[in-house]
Tab-separated table of C-alpha atoms in Angstrom:
chain	number	residue	atom	x	y	z
A	1	MET	CA	0.000	0.000	0.000
A	2	GLN	CA	1.390	3.385	-0.990
A	3	ILE	CA	1.803	5.963	1.769
A	4	ARG	CA	-0.124	9.175	1.181
A	5	TRP	CA	1.933	12.343	1.402
A	6	TYR	CA	0.086	13.595	4.479
A	7	HIS	CA	0.813	10.280	6.246
A	8	SER	CA	4.522	10.450	5.491
A	9	LEU	CA	6.791	9.941	8.493
A	10	THR	CA	9.294	12.382	6.994
A	11	LEU	CA	6.688	15.120	6.852
A	12	ARG	CA	5.529	14.339	10.366
A	13	LEU	CA	9.060	14.487	11.703
A	14	LEU	CA	9.665	17.810	9.980
A	15	LEU	CA	6.469	19.203	11.455
A	16	LEU	CA	7.316	17.774	14.860
A	17	PHE	CA	10.808	19.260	14.907
A	18	TRP	CA	9.411	22.573	13.675
A	19	ALA	CA	6.847	22.502	16.485
A	20	LEU	CA	9.620	21.701	18.974
A	21	LEU	CA	11.750	24.627	17.836
A	22	PHE	CA	8.730	26.939	17.690
A	23	ALA	CA	7.627	25.942	21.196
A	24	VAL	CA	11.111	26.477	22.640
A	25	ALA	CA	11.569	29.803	20.891
A	26	SER	CA	8.065	30.968	21.782
A	27	SER	CA	8.449	30.098	25.439
A	28	GLY	CA	11.726	32.005	25.581
A	29	PHE	CA	10.191	34.974	23.800
A	30	LEU	CA	7.156	35.045	26.082
A	31	LEU	CA	9.300	34.784	29.169
A	32	ALA	CA	11.499	37.597	27.919
A	33	ILE	CA	8.420	39.767	27.342
A	34	TRP	CA	7.011	38.841	30.735
A	35	TYR	CA	10.125	39.801	32.635
A	36	ALA	CA	10.856	42.768	30.379
A	37	GLN	CA	7.607	44.548	31.243
A	38	PRO	CA	8.215	47.807	33.120
A	39	GLU	CA	7.532	47.925	36.791
A	40	THR	CA	4.437	49.649	38.056
A	41	ALA	CA	4.738	53.146	39.410
A	42	LYS	CA	4.847	53.551	43.183
A	43	PRO	CA	3.891	56.519	45.322
A	44	LEU	CA	6.698	59.013	45.737
A	45	PRO	CA	8.226	58.866	49.216
A	46	GLN	CA	7.228	61.848	51.358
A	47	GLU	CA	10.822	62.845	52.125
A	48	VAL	CA	11.670	63.052	48.392
A	49	GLN	CA	8.566	65.118	47.708
A	50	GLU	CA	9.386	67.494	50.576
A	51	THR	CA	12.945	67.909	49.258
A	52	LEU	CA	11.948	68.729	45.677
A	53	SER	CA	8.742	70.747	46.231
A	54	PRO	CA	10.506	73.958	47.471
A	55	LEU	CA	12.724	73.958	44.366
A	56	LEU	CA	9.685	73.735	42.085
A	57	SER	CA	7.464	76.324	43.742
A	58	ASP	CA	8.865	79.339	41.888
A	59	GLN	CA	7.104	80.131	38.610
A	60	VAL	CA	10.197	81.478	36.884
A	61	THR	CA	12.356	78.538	37.931
A	62	PHE	CA	9.647	76.049	36.945
A	63	ALA	CA	9.235	77.608	33.504
A	64	SER	CA	12.983	77.550	32.880
A	65	LEU	CA	13.336	73.806	33.378
A	66	THR	CA	13.880	72.024	30.069
A	67	PRO	CA	14.681	68.335	29.406
A	68	GLY	CA	18.258	67.469	30.285
A	69	ARG	CA	18.756	70.348	32.735
A	70	LEU	CA	20.188	69.524	36.158
A	71	LEU	CA	17.847	70.564	38.949
A	72	ALA	CA	19.533	69.578	42.198
A	73	GLY	CA	21.853	66.769	43.207
A	74	ASN	CA	21.443	63.929	40.691
A	75	TYR	CA	17.988	64.974	39.521
A	76	ARG	CA	17.654	66.011	35.882
A	77	VAL	CA	14.595	66.992	33.878
A	78	ALA	CA	13.280	64.096	31.782
A	79	ALA	CA	10.111	65.649	30.317
A	80	ALA	CA	8.156	68.891	30.525
A	81	VAL	CA	4.769	70.263	29.489
A	82	THR	CA	4.956	74.038	28.883
A	83	PRO	CA	2.064	76.509	28.900
A	84	GLU	CA	2.725	77.386	25.281
A	85	GLU	CA	0.430	76.074	22.605
A	86	GLY	CA	1.794	74.278	19.568
A	87	PRO	CA	4.132	71.396	18.757
A	88	ASN	CA	6.722	72.542	21.300
A	89	ARG	CA	4.349	72.252	24.237
A	90	LEU	CA	5.575	68.655	25.001
A	91	GLN	CA	9.305	68.393	25.478
A	92	LEU	CA	11.062	65.033	26.061
A	93	GLU	CA	14.682	64.172	26.739
A	94	PRO	CA	15.840	62.664	23.385
A	95	ASN	CA	17.520	59.517	24.731
A	96	LEU	CA	14.625	58.663	27.014
A	97	ALA	CA	12.119	59.463	24.271
A	98	ASN	CA	13.742	56.831	22.046
A	99	THR	CA	13.556	54.044	24.652
A	100	HIS	CA	10.791	54.938	27.137
A	101	ARG	CA	8.421	57.332	25.377
A	102	ARG	CA	5.354	55.405	26.505
A	103	GLU	CA	6.419	55.451	30.160
A	104	LEU	CA	7.146	59.192	30.018
A	105	LEU	CA	3.741	60.035	28.571
A	106	ARG	CA	1.907	57.789	31.002
A	107	GLN	CA	3.790	59.264	33.950
A	108	LEU	CA	3.031	62.840	32.837
A	109	ASP	CA	-0.698	62.026	32.978
A	110	ALA	CA	-0.551	60.747	36.573
A	111	ASP	CA	-2.585	62.650	39.157
A	112	GLN	CA	-0.055	62.375	41.984
A	113	PRO	CA	3.762	62.364	42.014
A	114	GLU	CA	5.072	58.770	41.639
A	115	GLN	CA	8.351	57.052	41.052
A	116	LEU	CA	8.970	54.428	38.362
A	117	ARG	CA	12.175	52.449	38.066
A	118	LEU	CA	13.604	52.250	34.583
A	119	PRO	CA	16.658	50.185	33.507
A	120	ASN	CA	18.809	53.352	33.465
A	121	GLY	CA	17.301	55.449	36.273
A	122	MET	CA	14.437	56.303	38.590
A	123	LEU	CA	11.680	58.426	36.986
A	124	VAL	CA	10.043	60.858	39.453
A	125	GLY	CA	6.937	63.041	39.021
A	126	PRO	CA	4.909	64.660	37.716
A	127	PHE	CA	5.376	67.946	39.514
A	128	LYS	CA	2.696	70.496	38.616
A	129	LEU	CA	2.536	74.291	38.699
A	130	ASP	CA	-0.513	75.851	37.087
A	131	THR	CA	-0.678	74.229	33.612
A	132	GLN	CA	2.951	73.173	33.573
A	133	ARG	CA	4.276	69.685	34.392
A	134	ILE	CA	7.743	68.181	34.602
A	135	LEU	CA	9.274	64.724	35.183
A	136	LEU	CA	12.636	64.225	36.839
A	137	ILE	CA	15.033	61.287	36.621
A	138	ARG	CA	17.960	60.308	38.785
A	139	PRO	CA	20.524	57.467	38.631
A	140	LEU	CA	19.702	54.272	40.502
A	141	SER	CA	21.239	53.807	43.914
A	142	GLU	CA	23.519	50.868	44.661
A	143	ASP	CA	20.758	48.958	46.439
A	144	GLU	CA	18.398	49.560	43.530
A	145	ARG	CA	20.996	48.284	41.059
A	146	VAL	CA	21.585	45.146	43.125
A	147	ASP	CA	17.852	44.524	43.340
A	148	GLN	CA	17.519	45.036	39.574
A	149	LYS	CA	20.366	42.593	38.909
A	150	ILE	CA	18.792	39.968	41.176
A	151	ASN	CA	15.467	40.281	39.359
A	152	SER	CA	17.238	39.950	36.003
A	153	GLU	CA	19.064	36.796	37.133
A	154	ARG	CA	15.823	35.280	38.402
A	155	ALA	CA	14.205	35.980	35.073
A	156	GLU	CA	17.055	34.270	33.227
A	157	GLN	CA	16.931	31.256	35.547
A	158	ALA	CA	13.183	30.922	35.117
A	159	GLN	CA	13.552	31.168	31.367
A	160	THR	CA	16.297	28.538	31.341
A	161	MET	CA	14.290	26.115	33.496
A	162	VAL	CA	11.193	26.497	31.341
A	163	LEU	CA	13.200	25.894	28.189
A	164	LEU	CA	15.005	22.921	29.728
A	165	PHE	CA	11.959	21.093	31.077
A	166	GLY	CA	9.830	22.033	28.094
A	167	SER	CA	12.334	20.618	25.616
A	168	LEU	CA	12.805	17.533	27.833
A	169	ALA	CA	9.072	16.845	27.874
A	170	ILE	CA	8.857	17.196	24.098
A	171	ALA	CA	11.919	14.949	23.668
A	172	VAL	CA	10.310	12.263	25.853
A	173	LEU	CA	7.125	12.431	23.806
A	174	LEU	CA	9.181	12.208	20.626
A	175	GLY	CA	11.030	9.192	22.015
A	176	PHE	CA	7.818	7.342	22.855
A	177	TRP	CA	6.377	8.184	19.464
A	178	LEU	CA	9.413	7.208	17.390
A	179	VAL	CA	12.024	5.234	19.384
A	180	LEU	CA	9.610	2.759	20.989
A	181	PRO	CA	8.215	1.612	17.603
A	182	LEU	CA	11.769	1.199	16.313
A	183	LYS	CA	12.593	-1.062	19.262
A	184	ARG	CA	9.503	-3.140	18.527
A	185	LEU	CA	10.568	-3.461	14.897
A	186	ILE	CA	14.047	-4.593	15.983
A	187	SER	CA	12.494	-7.175	18.296
A	188	ALA	CA	10.204	-8.351	15.488
A	189	THR	CA	13.203	-8.790	13.183
A	190	ARG	CA	14.834	-10.999	15.799
A	191	GLU	CA	11.617	-12.992	16.122
A	192	ILE	CA	11.645	-13.586	12.362
A	193	ALA	CA	15.265	-14.757	12.579
A	194	ALA	CA	14.207	-17.176	15.325
A	195	GLY	CA	11.505	-18.628	13.062
A	196	ALA	CA	8.377	-16.982	14.500
A	197	ASP	CA	5.413	-16.450	12.194
A	198	LYS	CA	3.420	-14.200	14.558
A	199	LEU	CA	5.151	-11.010	15.661
A	200	HIS	CA	4.517	-8.958	18.799
A	201	LEU	CA	4.015	-5.558	17.162
A	202	LYS	CA	0.891	-4.514	19.127
A	203	ARG	CA	-0.811	-1.558	17.377
A	204	LEU	CA	2.182	-0.686	15.195
A	205	PRO	CA	0.776	-2.250	11.960
A	206	ARG	CA	-2.234	0.100	12.213
A	207	ARG	CA	-0.097	3.191	11.742
A	208	THR	CA	-0.471	4.909	8.395
A	209	ASP	CA	3.130	6.093	8.023
A	210	GLU	CA	6.346	4.360	6.933
A	211	LEU	CA	6.717	2.618	10.301
A	212	GLY	CA	3.280	1.064	9.928
A	213	GLU	CA	4.090	-0.019	6.381
A	214	LEU	CA	7.335	-1.592	7.584
A	215	ALA	CA	5.498	-3.412	10.375
A	216	ARG	CA	2.968	-4.831	7.908
A	217	ALA	CA	5.789	-5.864	5.565
A	218	LEU	CA	7.516	-7.689	8.434
A	219	GLU	CA	4.297	-9.530	9.279
A	220	THR	CA	3.929	-10.610	5.651
A	221	ALA	CA	7.589	-11.654	5.470
A	222	ALA	CA	7.299	-13.687	8.676
A	223	HIS	CA	4.239	-15.528	7.351
A	224	ASP	CA	5.816	-16.165	3.927
A	225	LEU	CA	9.046	-17.442	5.480
A	226	LYS	CA	7.097	-19.757	7.764
A	227	VAL	CA	5.138	-21.135	4.810
A	228	SER	CA	8.345	-21.549	2.801
A	229	ARG	CA	10.116	-23.363	5.643
A	230	ASP	CA	7.169	-25.659	6.212
A	231	ALA	CA	6.932	-26.433	2.494
A	232	GLN	CA	10.646	-27.152	2.324
A	233	ARG	CA	10.506	-29.475	5.326
A	234	ARG	CA	7.437	-31.263	4.013
A	235	LEU	CA	9.091	-31.721	0.629
A	236	LEU	CA	12.232	-33.102	2.222
A	237	SER	CA	10.245	-35.453	4.421
A	238	ASP	CA	7.941	-36.588	1.614
A	239	VAL	CA	10.819	-37.223	-0.788
A	240	SER	CA	12.669	-39.197	1.877
A	241	HIS	CA	9.570	-41.289	2.573
A	242	GLU	CA	9.088	-41.987	-1.118
A	243	LEU	CA	12.720	-43.055	-1.478
A	244	ARG	CA	12.552	-45.615	1.329
A	245	SER	CA	10.347	-48.078	-0.532
A	246	PRO	CA	12.392	-48.398	-3.761
A	247	LEU	CA	15.525	-48.403	-1.647
A	248	ALA	CA	14.246	-51.337	0.385
A	249	ARG	CA	13.430	-53.211	-2.823
A	250	MET	CA	16.938	-52.512	-4.132
A	251	GLN	CA	18.430	-53.976	-0.956
A	252	VAL	CA	16.318	-57.124	-1.330
A	253	ALA	CA	17.299	-57.411	-4.993
A	254	LEU	CA	20.982	-57.112	-4.115
A	255	MET	CA	20.683	-59.801	-1.473
A	256	LEU	CA	18.985	-62.153	-3.937
A	257	SER	CA	21.622	-61.482	-6.563
A	258	GLN	CA	24.412	-62.765	-4.293
A	259	ASP	CA	25.709	-66.246	-5.221
A	260	ASP	CA	25.366	-68.185	-1.973
A	261	ASP	CA	26.966	-71.315	-3.530
A	262	ASN	CA	30.124	-69.464	-4.535
A	263	PRO	CA	30.810	-66.505	-2.217
A	264	ASP	CA	34.223	-65.918	-3.809
A	265	ALA	CA	32.547	-65.176	-7.114
A	266	THR	CA	30.741	-62.133	-5.744
A	267	ASN	CA	30.509	-59.380	-8.322
A	268	PRO	CA	32.573	-56.365	-7.111
A	269	HIS	CA	30.093	-54.035	-8.799
A	270	LEU	CA	27.253	-55.489	-6.757
A	271	THR	CA	29.365	-55.139	-3.614
A	272	GLN	CA	29.956	-51.454	-4.372
A	273	MET	CA	26.275	-50.994	-5.120
A	274	SER	CA	25.371	-52.642	-1.827
A	275	ARG	CA	27.607	-50.219	0.094
A	276	ASP	CA	26.124	-47.254	-1.757
A	277	VAL	CA	22.570	-48.408	-1.108
A	278	GLU	CA	23.358	-48.873	2.592
A	279	ARG	CA	24.880	-45.397	2.767
A	280	LEU	CA	21.872	-43.921	0.954
A	281	GLY	CA	19.572	-45.603	3.466
A	282	THR	CA	21.539	-44.017	6.332
A	283	ILE	CA	21.270	-40.586	4.695
A	284	ILE	CA	17.505	-40.953	4.257
A	285	GLU	CA	17.049	-42.016	7.880
A	286	ARG	CA	18.990	-38.972	9.062
A	287	ILE	CA	16.977	-36.651	6.850
A	288	LEU	CA	13.743	-38.091	8.244
A	289	SER	CA	15.031	-37.735	11.805
A	290	LEU	CA	16.053	-34.143	11.148
A	291	SER	CA	12.652	-33.407	9.597
A	292	ARG	CA	10.818	-34.845	12.613
A	293	LEU	CA	12.939	-32.783	15.003
A	294	GLU	CA	12.480	-29.533	13.078
A	295	ASN	CA	8.716	-30.025	12.731
A	296	GLY	CA	8.300	-30.757	16.435
A	297	LEU	CA	6.991	-34.278	15.820
A	298	VAL	CA	9.355	-35.790	18.390
A	299	LYS	CA	7.977	-35.792	21.919
A	300	LEU	CA	10.066	-36.588	24.942
A	301	ASP	CA	9.763	-39.916	26.719
A	302	PRO	CA	11.724	-39.125	29.904
A	303	GLN	CA	13.071	-42.076	31.837
A	304	PRO	CA	15.711	-42.384	34.567
A	305	ILE	CA	18.992	-42.518	32.605
A	306	ASN	CA	22.468	-43.239	33.929
A	307	THR	CA	24.452	-41.157	31.457
A	308	HIS	CA	27.692	-43.045	32.187
A	309	GLU	CA	26.080	-46.392	31.392
A	310	LEU	CA	24.541	-44.899	28.254
A	311	ALA	CA	27.966	-43.731	27.049
A	312	LYS	CA	29.571	-47.136	27.759
A	313	THR	CA	26.727	-48.958	25.987
A	314	LEU	CA	27.178	-46.714	22.956
A	315	ALA	CA	30.915	-47.447	22.880
A	316	ALA	CA	30.214	-51.191	23.134
A	317	ASP	CA	27.690	-51.052	20.278
A	318	LEU	CA	30.195	-49.255	18.069
A	319	ALA	CA	32.821	-51.867	18.910
A	320	TYR	CA	30.365	-54.615	17.964
A	321	VAL	CA	29.849	-53.009	14.549
A	322	ASP	CA	33.551	-52.404	13.977
A	323	ALA	CA	36.282	-53.561	16.360
A	324	LYS	CA	38.500	-50.673	15.316
A	325	TYR	CA	35.830	-48.239	16.464
A	326	GLY	CA	35.776	-49.915	19.862
A	327	GLU	CA	39.505	-49.437	20.237
A	328	ARG	CA	39.254	-45.711	19.491
A	329	VAL	CA	36.254	-44.696	21.665
A	330	LEU	CA	37.299	-44.059	25.271
A	331	VAL	CA	34.691	-43.290	27.967
A	332	LEU	CA	36.400	-41.475	30.834
A	333	ASP	CA	35.440	-41.908	34.479
A	334	ALA	CA	33.859	-38.679	35.661
A	335	ASP	CA	30.882	-37.339	37.586
A	336	TRP	CA	28.255	-38.600	35.150
A	337	PRO	CA	24.771	-37.733	36.489
A	338	ILE	CA	21.537	-39.705	36.567
A	339	THR	CA	18.802	-37.632	34.989
A	340	ALA	CA	15.271	-37.955	33.702
A	341	THR	CA	15.577	-37.629	29.937
A	342	ASP	CA	14.767	-39.355	26.656
A	343	ASP	CA	17.107	-42.294	26.162
A	344	GLU	CA	16.886	-42.394	22.362
A	345	LEU	CA	17.323	-38.667	21.832
A	346	LEU	CA	20.306	-38.454	24.178
A	347	ARG	CA	21.897	-41.445	22.465
A	348	LEU	CA	21.204	-39.783	19.091
A	349	VAL	CA	23.055	-36.665	20.227
A	350	ILE	CA	26.147	-38.509	21.467
A	351	GLU	CA	26.248	-41.142	18.737
A	352	ASN	CA	26.179	-38.653	15.886
A	353	LEU	CA	28.986	-36.642	17.446
A	354	VAL	CA	31.085	-39.746	18.057
A	355	ARG	CA	30.480	-41.133	14.555
A	356	ASN	CA	31.365	-37.755	13.092
A	357	ALA	CA	34.667	-37.810	14.983
A	358	LEU	CA	35.335	-41.423	13.959
A	359	GLN	CA	34.775	-40.640	10.299
A	360	TYR	CA	36.879	-37.500	10.143
A	361	THR	CA	39.819	-38.413	12.403
A	362	ALA	CA	42.054	-41.422	13.036
A	363	GLY	CA	42.920	-41.030	16.735
A	364	ILE	CA	41.272	-41.636	20.086
A	365	ILE	CA	37.779	-40.230	20.726
A	366	GLU	CA	37.288	-39.229	24.368
A	367	LEU	CA	33.887	-39.079	26.050
A	368	ASP	CA	33.993	-36.999	29.229
A	369	CYS	CA	31.460	-35.325	31.515
A	370	VAL	CA	31.559	-32.211	33.680
A	371	ARG	CA	28.865	-31.673	36.313
A	372	HIS	CA	28.503	-27.970	37.046
A	373	ASP	CA	25.877	-28.133	39.808
A	374	ASP	CA	22.636	-29.930	40.602
A	375	LYS	CA	20.929	-28.433	37.565
A	376	ASN	CA	23.353	-28.641	34.629
A	377	PHE	CA	26.038	-30.890	33.185
A	378	THR	CA	28.129	-31.044	30.017
A	379	ILE	CA	29.130	-34.063	27.924
A	380	LEU	CA	32.406	-33.517	26.071
A	381	VAL	CA	33.260	-35.358	22.832
A	382	ARG	CA	36.860	-34.697	21.836
A	383	ASP	CA	38.913	-36.062	18.979
A	384	HIS	CA	42.674	-35.742	18.453
A	385	GLY	CA	42.615	-34.658	14.835
A	386	ASP	CA	43.659	-31.436	13.151
A	387	GLY	CA	40.743	-29.372	14.441
A	388	VAL	CA	38.550	-27.058	12.382
A	389	PRO	CA	39.331	-23.551	11.087
A	390	GLU	CA	37.906	-20.957	13.512
A	391	ALA	CA	35.808	-19.388	10.759
A	392	GLN	CA	33.974	-22.701	10.198
A	393	LEU	CA	33.146	-23.560	13.823
A	394	ALA	CA	29.785	-21.775	13.663
A	395	GLN	CA	28.881	-23.638	10.430
A	396	LEU	CA	29.495	-27.136	11.747
A	397	PHE	CA	25.869	-27.519	12.862
A	398	GLU	CA	24.320	-26.387	9.584
A	399	PRO	CA	22.677	-29.205	7.580
A	400	PHE	CA	24.840	-30.551	4.732
A	401	PHE	CA	27.901	-28.549	5.767
A	402	ARG	CA	30.974	-30.780	5.401
A	403	GLY	CA	33.726	-28.511	6.650
A	404	ASP	CA	37.288	-28.341	5.421
A	405	PRO	CA	38.232	-31.037	2.902
A	406	SER	CA	41.658	-31.163	4.550
A	407	ARG	CA	40.014	-33.198	7.324
A	408	HIS	CA	39.989	-36.791	6.115
A	409	HIS	CA	36.423	-37.263	4.959
A	410	LYS	CA	35.472	-40.890	4.683
A	411	ALA	CA	31.681	-40.640	4.719
A	412	GLY	CA	28.737	-38.499	5.640
A	413	VAL	CA	26.852	-35.655	4.038
A	414	GLY	CA	26.950	-33.150	6.903
A	415	LEU	CA	23.811	-34.120	8.840
A	416	GLY	CA	25.244	-35.677	11.998
A	417	MET	CA	26.163	-32.441	13.764
A	418	ALA	CA	22.877	-30.814	12.747
A	419	LEU	CA	20.931	-33.780	14.137
A	420	SER	CA	22.822	-33.545	17.436
A	421	LEU	CA	22.035	-29.854	17.741
A	422	ARG	CA	18.318	-30.278	17.003
A	423	ALA	CA	17.999	-33.245	19.381
A	424	ALA	CA	19.839	-31.373	22.154
A	425	ASN	CA	17.467	-28.439	21.712
A	426	VAL	CA	14.496	-30.769	22.138
A	427	LEU	CA	16.090	-32.031	25.370
A	428	GLY	CA	16.342	-28.440	26.591
A	429	GLY	CA	20.086	-28.131	26.017
A	430	SER	CA	22.569	-26.819	23.501
A	431	VAL	CA	25.640	-27.883	21.553
A	432	SER	CA	28.810	-25.892	20.850
A	433	ALA	CA	32.220	-26.649	19.389
A	434	ARG	CA	35.732	-25.340	19.875
A	435	ASN	CA	39.292	-26.289	19.020
A	436	HIS	CA	40.868	-27.832	22.123
A	437	PRO	CA	44.026	-26.042	23.349
A	438	ASP	CA	45.904	-29.357	23.211
A	439	GLY	CA	44.695	-30.186	19.705
A	440	GLY	CA	41.615	-31.659	18.113
A	441	LEU	CA	37.963	-30.633	18.047
A	442	GLU	CA	35.924	-30.656	21.266
A	443	VAL	CA	32.129	-30.594	21.095
A	444	SER	CA	30.227	-29.670	24.271
A	445	VAL	CA	26.673	-30.887	24.886
A	446	ASN	CA	25.129	-28.767	27.648
A	447	LEU	CA	22.063	-30.404	29.196
A	448	PRO	CA	19.869	-29.863	32.255
A	449	ILE	CA	19.734	-32.357	35.118
A	450	VAL	CA	16.046	-33.225	35.510
A	451	PRO	CA	15.057	-34.854	38.825
A	452	ILE	CA	13.635	-38.336	38.402
A	453	ASP	CA	10.553	-37.504	40.485
A	454	THR	CA	9.384	-35.110	37.747
A	455	ILE	CA	8.604	-37.920	35.301
A	456	THR	CA	4.928	-38.007	34.306
A	457	GLU	CA	3.099	-40.954	32.853
A	458	ASP	CA	1.101	-41.338	29.662
A	459	GLU	CA	3.279	-39.021	27.565
A	460	PRO	CA	3.425	-39.869	23.836
A	461	THR	CA	6.780	-41.339	22.894
A	462	GLU	CA	8.894	-40.861	19.791
A	463	THR	CA	7.882	-44.338	18.639
A	464	GLU	CA	4.196	-43.470	18.937
A	465	ILE	CA	4.743	-40.249	16.998
A	466	SER	CA	6.632	-42.007	14.228
A	467	GLU	CA	3.859	-44.593	13.941
A	468	GLN	CA	1.452	-41.740	13.167
A	469	GLU	CA	3.453	-40.651	10.108
A	470	PRO	CA	2.131	-41.496	6.616
A	471	GLN	CA	2.615	-45.122	5.644
A	472	GLU	CA	5.118	-45.866	2.908
A	473	SER	CA	3.846	-46.957	-0.456
A	474	ASN	CA	4.912	-50.364	-1.566
């Protein structure tokens, strides 16, 4: 959906920043006007009036006073109204007329003598004699200057505080309006990476700007990716199921083609085909197992498991298959715990790691265990090969990744490590790999220790789940 111009986030941000600047500037301007207003006139102190009245009682002296003339002490004439008619009847001191004309005129119209503090002096008057009036001005005293400075500093502080808290409030609102949705989008992106198809975006997709469009696009992408993953897994599982039946028939045909009367006359091509068919069967079984794990079809069947006995049984089974394997797998004595877990899944984790090490290395494979506390333990599978390049350690658990060809590959298509990781995740654990300081690759299987008394009955097992899968066609 195309964003209309009046819903554009860019336009909204421009308007918002303009409003922020306008609000800050306006508040400063209003505060400046508020504190710049002149003070109100106050009644003239009686002692000042008694001092000046005798000097202004003479008609000749009063008529001779013009703006700028010194009267007595620091008092000078600021404005005068003469008895003459015409434009020269009102006389103002030029400097004061430029800056305080309004105050001078208002003070001349007062009924009683008052005093009004200006930034550059104290205005006194009006003094009247017949139809004549005059205003006097004197410099501010030291106390009056200090008081004026204090008031000015208070005005500046008030203005600064209003600007500070006003801009902070607007910034907080801007953060909630813009930053919070961005955090939700980041979280939604991580949810998509984790495989989620429903994102926690709250009301964000309802917005009509670019952020809302991005939220809706993320929801669509999450759904499409989920559908694509499910389709890919179903295809892989269905293809593997369809391959099992002809593969089984090929195995039967190979067995029937063997010459039981003359074993020495076995066709080497049939022998090679038999090995390839067996390997293909193993690959298909691993793909099906991986598909079941990824689709959540495997349910836990927790039973009391002695992990040390499980490791020794696995080593014995490998030795039964191949005596050389038995000589290479070494189960170390350690603090192996007893935990409630799924026997088959745990064996799947360890067996795939051990087989991977057996196939890619020629030395001893050590199985060790470290018990951290009563809640967690780690099974360590270490080989004594050449290790893996550091850049490839994170890729070891990706399906079909086969690593560095310099490691002696004898078999496998890169599914064993991926199966171990998926199975460990189902068991509530994790798998990681590192190059051991003393040489070789060491894979750590971190698992929780589940108390045996937590086992519940009547849980569906992996066998029951697998029996519910589609039957193979014959």
